[in-house]
Structure formats: structure tokens, C-alpha cells
mmCIF file of C-alpha atoms in Angstrom:
data_model
loop_
_atom_site.group_PDB
_atom_site.id
_atom_site.type_symbol
_atom_site.label_atom_id
_atom_site.label_comp_id
_atom_site.label_asym_id
_atom_site.label_seq_id
_atom_site.Cartn_x
_atom_site.Cartn_y
_atom_site.Cartn_z
ATOM 1 C CA MET A 1 -0.008 -0.046 -0.012
ATOM 2 C CA PRO A 2 1.316 3.475 -0.866
ATOM 3 C CA GLY A 3 1.018 4.698 2.647
ATOM 4 C CA GLY A 4 2.378 1.703 4.517
ATOM 5 C CA ARG A 5 5.872 0.394 5.217
ATOM 6 C CA LEU A 6 8.021 -0.709 2.372
ATOM 7 C CA THR A 7 8.137 -4.532 2.025
ATOM 8 C CA GLN A 8 11.212 -6.620 1.305
ATOM 9 C CA GLN A 9 10.013 -7.192 -2.407
ATOM 10 C CA GLU A 10 9.722 -3.356 -2.739
ATOM 11 C CA ARG A 11 13.200 -2.964 -1.447
ATOM 12 C CA GLN A 12 14.567 -5.495 -3.812
ATOM 13 C CA GLN A 13 12.832 -3.492 -6.752
ATOM 14 C CA ILE A 14 14.500 -0.412 -5.449
ATOM 15 C CA ALA A 15 17.868 -2.111 -5.513
ATOM 16 C CA VAL A 16 17.278 -3.334 -9.100
ATOM 17 C CA GLY A 17 16.144 0.184 -10.179
ATOM 18 C CA LEU A 18 19.263 1.768 -8.697
ATOM 19 C CA ALA A 19 21.529 -0.880 -10.420
ATOM 20 C CA ASP A 20 19.783 -0.036 -13.760
ATOM 21 C CA GLY A 21 20.363 3.732 -13.141
ATOM 22 C CA LEU A 22 16.808 4.796 -12.753
ATOM 23 C CA ALA A 23 16.007 8.049 -11.012
ATOM 24 C CA TYR A 24 14.228 8.072 -7.679
ATOM 25 C CA ALA A 25 11.161 9.353 -9.233
ATOM 26 C CA GLU A 26 10.914 6.566 -11.837
ATOM 27 C CA ILE A 27 11.516 3.945 -9.148
ATOM 28 C CA ALA A 28 8.729 5.558 -7.077
ATOM 29 C CA ARG A 29 6.402 5.634 -9.975
ATOM 30 C CA ARG A 30 6.785 1.825 -10.569
ATOM 31 C CA LEU A 31 6.264 1.048 -6.984
ATOM 32 C CA ASP A 32 3.257 3.478 -6.689
ATOM 33 C CA ARG A 33 5.070 5.245 -3.946
ATOM 34 C CA PRO A 34 6.015 8.923 -3.184
ATOM 35 C CA THR A 35 9.449 9.966 -4.489
ATOM 36 C CA SER A 36 10.323 11.144 -0.969
ATOM 37 C CA THR A 37 9.743 7.583 0.349
ATOM 38 C CA VAL A 38 12.135 6.133 -2.029
ATOM 39 C CA THR A 39 14.644 8.867 -1.477
ATOM 40 C CA ARG A 40 14.546 8.632 2.220
ATOM 41 C CA GLU A 41 14.832 4.795 1.996
ATOM 42 C CA VAL A 42 17.976 4.872 -0.159
ATOM 43 C CA MET A 43 19.705 7.737 1.885
ATOM 44 C CA ARG A 44 18.900 6.015 5.127
ATOM 45 C CA ASN A 45 20.578 2.702 3.885
ATOM 46 C CA GLY A 46 23.799 3.333 2.247
ATOM 47 C CA GLY A 47 23.053 5.733 -0.510
ATOM 48 C CA PRO A 48 22.588 5.094 -4.273
ATOM 49 C CA THR A 49 25.825 3.136 -4.537
ATOM 50 C CA GLY A 50 25.706 1.325 -1.333
ATOM 51 C CA TYR A 51 22.057 0.364 -1.088
ATOM 52 C CA ARG A 52 21.279 -3.397 -0.421
ATOM 53 C CA ALA A 53 17.747 -4.664 -0.085
ATOM 54 C CA ASP A 54 18.599 -7.306 2.481
ATOM 55 C CA LEU A 55 20.571 -4.915 4.713
ATOM 56 C CA ALA A 56 17.905 -2.209 4.470
ATOM 57 C CA GLN A 57 15.233 -4.718 5.514
ATOM 58 C CA HIS A 58 17.262 -5.927 8.439
ATOM 59 C CA ALA A 59 18.043 -2.301 9.512
ATOM 60 C CA THR A 60 14.291 -1.420 9.428
ATOM 61 C CA GLN A 61 13.428 -4.416 11.534
ATOM 62 C CA ARG A 62 16.109 -3.578 13.993
ATOM 63 C CA ARG A 63 14.817 -0.013 14.358
ATOM 64 C CA THR A 64 11.295 -1.284 14.707
ATOM 65 C CA ARG A 65 12.256 -3.430 17.536
ATOM 66 C CA ARG A 66 14.180 -0.973 19.276
ATOM 67 C CA ARG A 67 11.094 1.532 19.170
ATOM 68 C CA THR A 68 8.965 -1.214 20.682
ATOM 69 C CA GLN A 69 11.347 -2.014 23.343
ATOM 70 C CA THR A 70 11.922 1.532 24.554
ATOM 71 C CA THR A 71 9.939 4.662 24.388
ATOM 72 C CA PRO A 72 12.436 7.523 24.919
ATOM 73 C CA ARG A 73 11.145 10.650 26.778
ATOM 74 C CA GLY A 74 11.077 13.958 24.804
ATOM 75 C CA THR A 75 10.906 12.526 21.388
ATOM 76 C CA GLN A 76 7.405 13.626 20.652
ATOM 77 C CA ALA A 77 6.899 16.178 17.967
ATOM 78 C CA THR A 78 7.513 19.848 19.109
ATOM 79 C CA PRO A 79 4.130 21.760 19.611
ATOM 80 C CA GLN A 80 3.599 24.096 16.746
ATOM 81 C CA PRO A 81 2.239 27.669 16.424
ATOM 82 C CA TYR A 82 -0.152 28.907 13.647
ATOM 83 C CA GLY A 83 -2.378 25.854 14.039
ATOM 84 C CA ARG A 84 0.131 23.475 12.331
ATOM 85 C CA ASP A 85 -0.086 19.858 12.586
ATOM 86 C CA ALA A 86 3.006 18.994 14.725
ATOM 87 C CA GLU A 87 3.291 15.397 13.272
ATOM 88 C CA ALA A 88 2.995 16.711 9.677
ATOM 89 C CA VAL A 89 5.722 19.313 10.387
ATOM 90 C CA GLN A 90 7.992 16.573 11.784
ATOM 91 C CA GLU A 91 7.338 14.359 8.718
ATOM 92 C CA PHE A 92 8.114 17.247 6.316
ATOM 93 C CA GLN A 93 11.278 18.067 8.343
ATOM 94 C CA GLU A 94 12.461 14.533 7.839
ATOM 95 C CA THR A 95 11.628 14.678 4.014
ATOM 96 C CA LEU A 96 13.435 17.911 3.840
ATOM 97 C CA THR A 97 16.448 16.557 5.602
ATOM 98 C CA THR A 98 16.701 13.662 3.143
ATOM 99 C CA VAL A 99 16.544 16.015 0.187
ATOM 100 C CA ILE A 100 19.374 18.041 1.692
ATOM 101 C CA MET A 101 21.402 14.920 2.211
ATOM 102 C CA THR A 102 21.184 14.282 -1.553
ATOM 103 C CA SER A 103 23.283 17.422 -2.173
ATOM 104 C CA GLY A 104 26.114 15.982 -0.238
ATOM 105 C CA LEU A 105 25.700 17.048 3.310
ATOM 106 C CA PRO A 106 26.229 14.612 6.171
ATOM 107 C CA LYS A 107 23.089 13.426 7.825
ATOM 108 C CA MET A 108 23.485 15.232 11.176
ATOM 109 C CA THR A 109 24.447 18.472 9.378
ATOM 110 C CA ALA A 110 21.324 18.017 7.095
ATOM 111 C CA ARG A 111 19.119 17.489 10.037
ATOM 112 C CA VAL A 112 20.231 20.733 11.686
ATOM 113 C CA LEU A 113 19.827 22.717 8.515
ATOM 114 C CA GLY A 114 16.334 21.146 8.069
ATOM 115 C CA CYS A 115 15.335 22.065 11.616
ATOM 116 C CA LEU A 116 16.403 25.660 11.018
ATOM 117 C CA TYR A 117 14.493 25.828 7.857
ATOM 118 C CA THR A 118 11.261 24.837 9.472
ATOM 119 C CA ALA A 119 11.752 27.155 12.506
ATOM 120 C CA ASP A 120 10.020 30.516 12.611
ATOM 121 C CA THR A 121 12.761 32.043 14.652
ATOM 122 C CA SER A 122 16.552 31.648 15.211
ATOM 123 C CA LEU A 123 17.498 28.721 17.568
ATOM 124 C CA THR A 124 20.338 28.343 20.184
ATOM 125 C CA ALA A 125 22.410 25.222 20.134
ATOM 126 C CA SER A 126 20.554 23.968 23.232
ATOM 127 C CA GLU A 127 17.171 24.411 21.430
ATOM 128 C CA LEU A 128 18.562 22.480 18.434
ATOM 129 C CA VAL A 129 19.633 19.679 20.932
ATOM 130 C CA GLU A 130 16.181 19.576 22.435
ATOM 131 C CA ARG A 131 14.392 19.568 19.144
ATOM 132 C CA LEU A 132 16.607 16.946 17.356
ATOM 133 C CA GLN A 133 17.160 14.865 20.522
ATOM 134 C CA VAL A 134 20.936 14.600 19.831
ATOM 135 C CA SER A 135 24.128 15.389 21.796
ATOM 136 C CA PRO A 136 25.422 18.958 22.177
ATOM 137 C CA ALA A 137 28.655 17.893 20.456
ATOM 138 C CA SER A 138 26.782 16.701 17.456
ATOM 139 C CA VAL A 139 24.984 20.089 17.096
ATOM 140 C CA SER A 140 28.284 22.071 17.756
ATOM 141 C CA LYS A 141 30.021 20.177 14.963
ATOM 142 C CA ALA A 142 27.146 20.613 12.529
ATOM 143 C CA VAL A 143 26.594 24.325 12.983
ATOM 144 C CA THR A 144 30.430 25.032 12.671
ATOM 145 C CA PHE A 145 30.210 23.138 9.401
ATOM 146 C CA LEU A 146 27.130 24.927 8.148
ATOM 147 C CA ALA A 147 28.563 28.418 9.302
ATOM 148 C CA ASP A 148 31.879 27.709 7.429
ATOM 149 C CA LEU A 149 29.943 27.062 4.252
ATOM 150 C CA GLU A 150 27.846 30.101 4.914
ATOM 151 C CA LEU A 151 24.715 28.015 4.862
ATOM 152 C CA ILE A 152 23.591 29.524 8.183
ATOM 153 C CA ARG A 153 24.242 32.779 9.961
ATOM 154 C CA ARG A 154 25.212 33.318 13.542
ATOM 155 C CA GLU A 155 23.698 36.041 15.718
ATOM 156 C CA SER A 156 23.820 36.922 19.323
ATOM 157 C CA ASP A 157 21.002 37.867 21.787
ATOM 158 C CA GLY A 158 23.666 39.271 24.183
ATOM 159 C CA ARG A 159 24.205 36.011 26.178
ATOM 160 C CA ARG A 160 24.063 33.174 23.613
ATOM 161 C CA GLU A 161 24.774 32.510 20.019
ATOM 162 C CA ARG A 162 21.708 31.822 17.936
ATOM 163 C CA TYR A 163 21.583 30.211 14.501
ATOM 164 C CA VAL A 164 19.276 31.128 11.512
ATOM 165 C CA VAL A 165 18.935 30.479 7.846
ATOM 166 C CA ASP A 166 19.412 33.892 6.213
ATOM 167 C CA ASN A 167 16.966 35.159 3.646
ATOM 168 C CA ASP A 168 19.959 35.798 1.372
ATOM 169 C CA LEU A 169 21.060 32.135 1.592
ATOM 170 C CA TRP A 170 20.116 31.115 -1.933
ATOM 171 C CA TYR A 171 21.519 34.323 -3.541
ATOM 172 C CA GLN A 172 24.934 33.869 -1.844
ATOM 173 C CA SER A 173 25.006 30.132 -2.591
ATOM 174 C CA MET A 174 24.285 30.808 -6.265
ATOM 175 C CA ILE A 175 27.041 33.544 -6.292
ATOM 176 C CA ARG A 176 29.443 31.074 -4.699
ATOM 177 C CA SER A 177 28.691 28.680 -7.556
ATOM 178 C CA VAL A 178 29.216 31.205 -10.189
ATOM 179 C CA ARG A 179 32.580 32.069 -8.634
ATOM 180 C CA ASP A 180 33.628 28.478 -8.652
ATOM 181 C CA ASN A 181 32.716 28.061 -12.310
ATOM 182 C CA GLU A 182 34.617 31.264 -13.037
ATOM 183 C CA ARG A 183 37.801 29.683 -11.471
ATOM 184 C CA PHE A 184 37.261 26.464 -13.405
ATOM 185 C CA SER A 185 36.669 28.557 -16.744
ATOM 186 C CA ALA A 186 40.013 30.544 -16.169
ATOM 187 C CA ALA A 187 41.961 27.288 -15.412
ATOM 188 C CA ALA A 188 40.453 25.666 -18.520
ATOM 189 C CA ARG A 189 41.571 28.445 -20.784
ATOM 190 C CA GLN A 190 45.173 27.906 -19.359
ATOM 191 C CA GLY A 191 44.757 24.432 -20.235
ATOM 192 C CA VAL A 192 43.934 25.249 -23.908
ATOM 193 C CA THR A 193 47.312 27.018 -24.286
ATOM 194 C CA VAL A 194 49.247 24.057 -22.582
ATOM 195 C CA LEU A 195 47.433 21.280 -24.455
ATOM 196 C CA GLY A 196 47.505 23.024 -27.820
ATOM 197 C CA ARG A 197 44.376 24.770 -29.437
ATOM 198 C CA GLY A 198 42.556 22.431 -31.747
ATOM 199 C CA THR A 199 43.461 19.184 -29.960
ATOM 200 C CA PRO A 200 40.702 17.053 -28.591
ATOM 201 C CA ALA A 201 41.518 17.724 -24.964
ATOM 202 C CA ALA A 202 41.979 21.576 -25.540
ATOM 203 C CA THR A 203 38.657 21.745 -27.382
ATOM 204 C CA ARG A 204 36.839 20.030 -24.621
ATOM 205 C CA LEU A 205 38.223 22.510 -22.104
ATOM 206 C CA GLU A 206 37.627 25.473 -24.332
ATOM 207 C CA ASN A 207 33.952 24.399 -24.882
ATOM 208 C CA ALA A 208 33.440 23.971 -21.245
ATOM 209 C CA ALA A 209 34.955 27.404 -20.521
ATOM 210 C CA ARG A 210 32.554 29.042 -23.061
ATOM 211 C CA PHE A 211 29.566 27.255 -21.684
ATOM 212 C CA LEU A 212 30.421 28.017 -18.059
ATOM 213 C CA ASP A 213 31.018 31.851 -19.004
ATOM 214 C CA PHE A 214 27.692 31.986 -20.696
ATOM 215 C CA ILE A 215 25.811 30.327 -17.854
ATOM 216 C CA GLY A 216 27.651 32.529 -15.301
ATOM 217 C CA GLU A 217 26.538 35.643 -17.090
ATOM 218 C CA SER A 218 22.966 34.417 -17.374
ATOM 219 C CA LEU A 219 22.767 33.464 -13.717
ATOM 220 C CA THR A 220 24.201 36.658 -12.593
ATOM 221 C CA ARG A 221 21.742 38.812 -14.467
ATOM 222 C CA ALA A 222 18.818 36.500 -13.323
ATOM 223 C CA MET A 223 20.001 36.521 -9.662
ATOM 224 C CA GLU A 224 20.109 40.374 -9.714
ATOM 225 C CA GLN A 225 16.719 40.628 -11.125
ATOM 226 C CA ALA A 226 15.214 37.956 -8.747
ATOM 227 C CA ARG A 227 16.877 38.899 -5.455
ATOM 228 C CA ASP A 228 13.879 40.881 -4.207
ATOM 229 C CA VAL A 229 11.911 37.644 -4.331
ATOM 230 C CA LEU A 230 13.788 36.407 -1.262
ATOM 231 C CA TYR A 231 12.332 39.305 0.744
ATOM 232 C CA THR A 232 8.808 39.226 -0.454
ATOM 233 C CA LYS A 233 6.212 39.018 2.411
ATOM 234 C CA PRO A 234 2.713 37.856 2.281
ATOM 235 C CA GLU A 235 0.046 40.534 1.950
ATOM 236 C CA THR A 236 -1.632 39.412 5.150
ATOM 237 C CA PRO A 237 0.754 37.680 7.668
ATOM 238 C CA PRO A 238 -0.682 34.737 9.473
ATOM 239 C CA THR A 239 -1.616 34.846 13.176
ATOM 240 C CA ALA A 240 -0.136 32.573 15.514
ATOM 241 C CA ALA A 241 -2.900 30.556 16.839
ATOM 242 C CA THR A 242 -0.793 29.032 19.637
ATOM 243 C CA PRO A 243 2.385 30.100 21.388
ATOM 244 C CA ASP A 244 5.569 28.365 20.299
ATOM 245 C CA HIS A 245 5.849 26.063 23.298
ATOM 246 C CA ARG A 246 8.921 23.911 23.440
ATOM 247 C CA VAL A 247 9.303 20.504 24.962
ATOM 248 C CA ARG A 248 11.069 20.755 28.287
#
């Protein structure tokens, strides 16, 4: 059933699909499952190159047994403002985390970034620990990594550091991507001289440089035109139906 747990046979089909080079969306379509379910299943169990159906099935059974044997305190979904469904928010946060992981970030780092994305305000390290139910050391390592990549911003309330996903995140991220491409393009043009213009290797590099130059110029123009979209606010802001209580 699309809403139930994956069966061992479905996991075997996922493994076959990955071996055949199918996209997650195509595998999900063949299973009549949401793409997020397949993505999460693969990323949880070794990734696209390390996924094995039997190991994934065993890991799921082990997690299920662990849940039934113990019921840890404080793992319930955080109460939500604006009349949100807390369980639905938690499920979305897990989905978002999985998507972030596909970009190459480690799981803990992706969890912290997903948590900050779904928070209405900035969060302290202790609040992240509480919401994610992980160790302070794990959060400290993750926020340091994210801050170094400029994927989150640090701010201070006078006593503690707080962490937030800046509205300018996507703009700055795209700018860094353009700069990286510019460096590759410059190096490629040096290679053309070294390898000899007109040779197969030099032609490959020269075409790549022209392509990246064109994309970079187009992206820069588009980003400048679209930057204001990042700061667009709804005409009528929502009203918080319930306070943002936190699990203590």
C-alpha cells in the first residue's frame, strides 16, 4: 500500500532500479510510492551506490524492535504555532533533511539545516539539541560546518549564539557557484594553451569554459533581477494561533 511500510520485495525492486540507473522518481512511480519515500529509504541505507535490499530490511526491523522495546522521553513532535499539525511538520522536516542529504551534506548536518529551515525564529544550540534529541557535540560540529559554508548565519542575543537560515542564503549560494565556475573557466583556458588549441583535450576545455561563461553571465543577471523575491512578504501575515511552546 502506498501509505504503508516498504516490503522486502519493494526494497529489492528499489535495488534493481538503482542498479539500472533509474531516477528516484521513476522507481517510485513503478512502486506507486511517493518519491520522498524512495529517496529517504535509499539515503537511510547506504545511498545510491551502497544500497542493499537485505541490509535495508534488516536495519528497518532492528529500528522497529528498538522502538517497541523503549519509548524515549522527549521524542514527541515539538508543539507548533499557527495551528500547524506537529506530526505533519515533523514528517516534512524528515523529508527536507533527506533532500538536503542528496546534495552531499552529512546526515547530522542536514538534520540541523532542516530544523532551522522549519523554525519561525532563530534557534540556540541547546534548542537544536532539544528539538533533534541529539548530543550537544553533534550540534556544535554541525553548526560550525554549516557556518563555514555560509549556509547559516550566527547572531547573538547578548548571552548566547543563535543560528538562523538567512533570507539571502540562496543568492549567496548561487554567487559562490558562479565564482567556482569562473575559476574553473580560467583554469580551462590556461589548459587550452598548454594542450594546444584544436586538440581534442583543448577543445573540450575550451567548450566547457565558453559554456560556463555563458551560464555565469546569465545566472548573474537573473539573480540580480530575482533577488527581491527572497524578501517578499505575504500581504496578510498569519496569526499565531498557539504560542511556540517547546518541549522541556
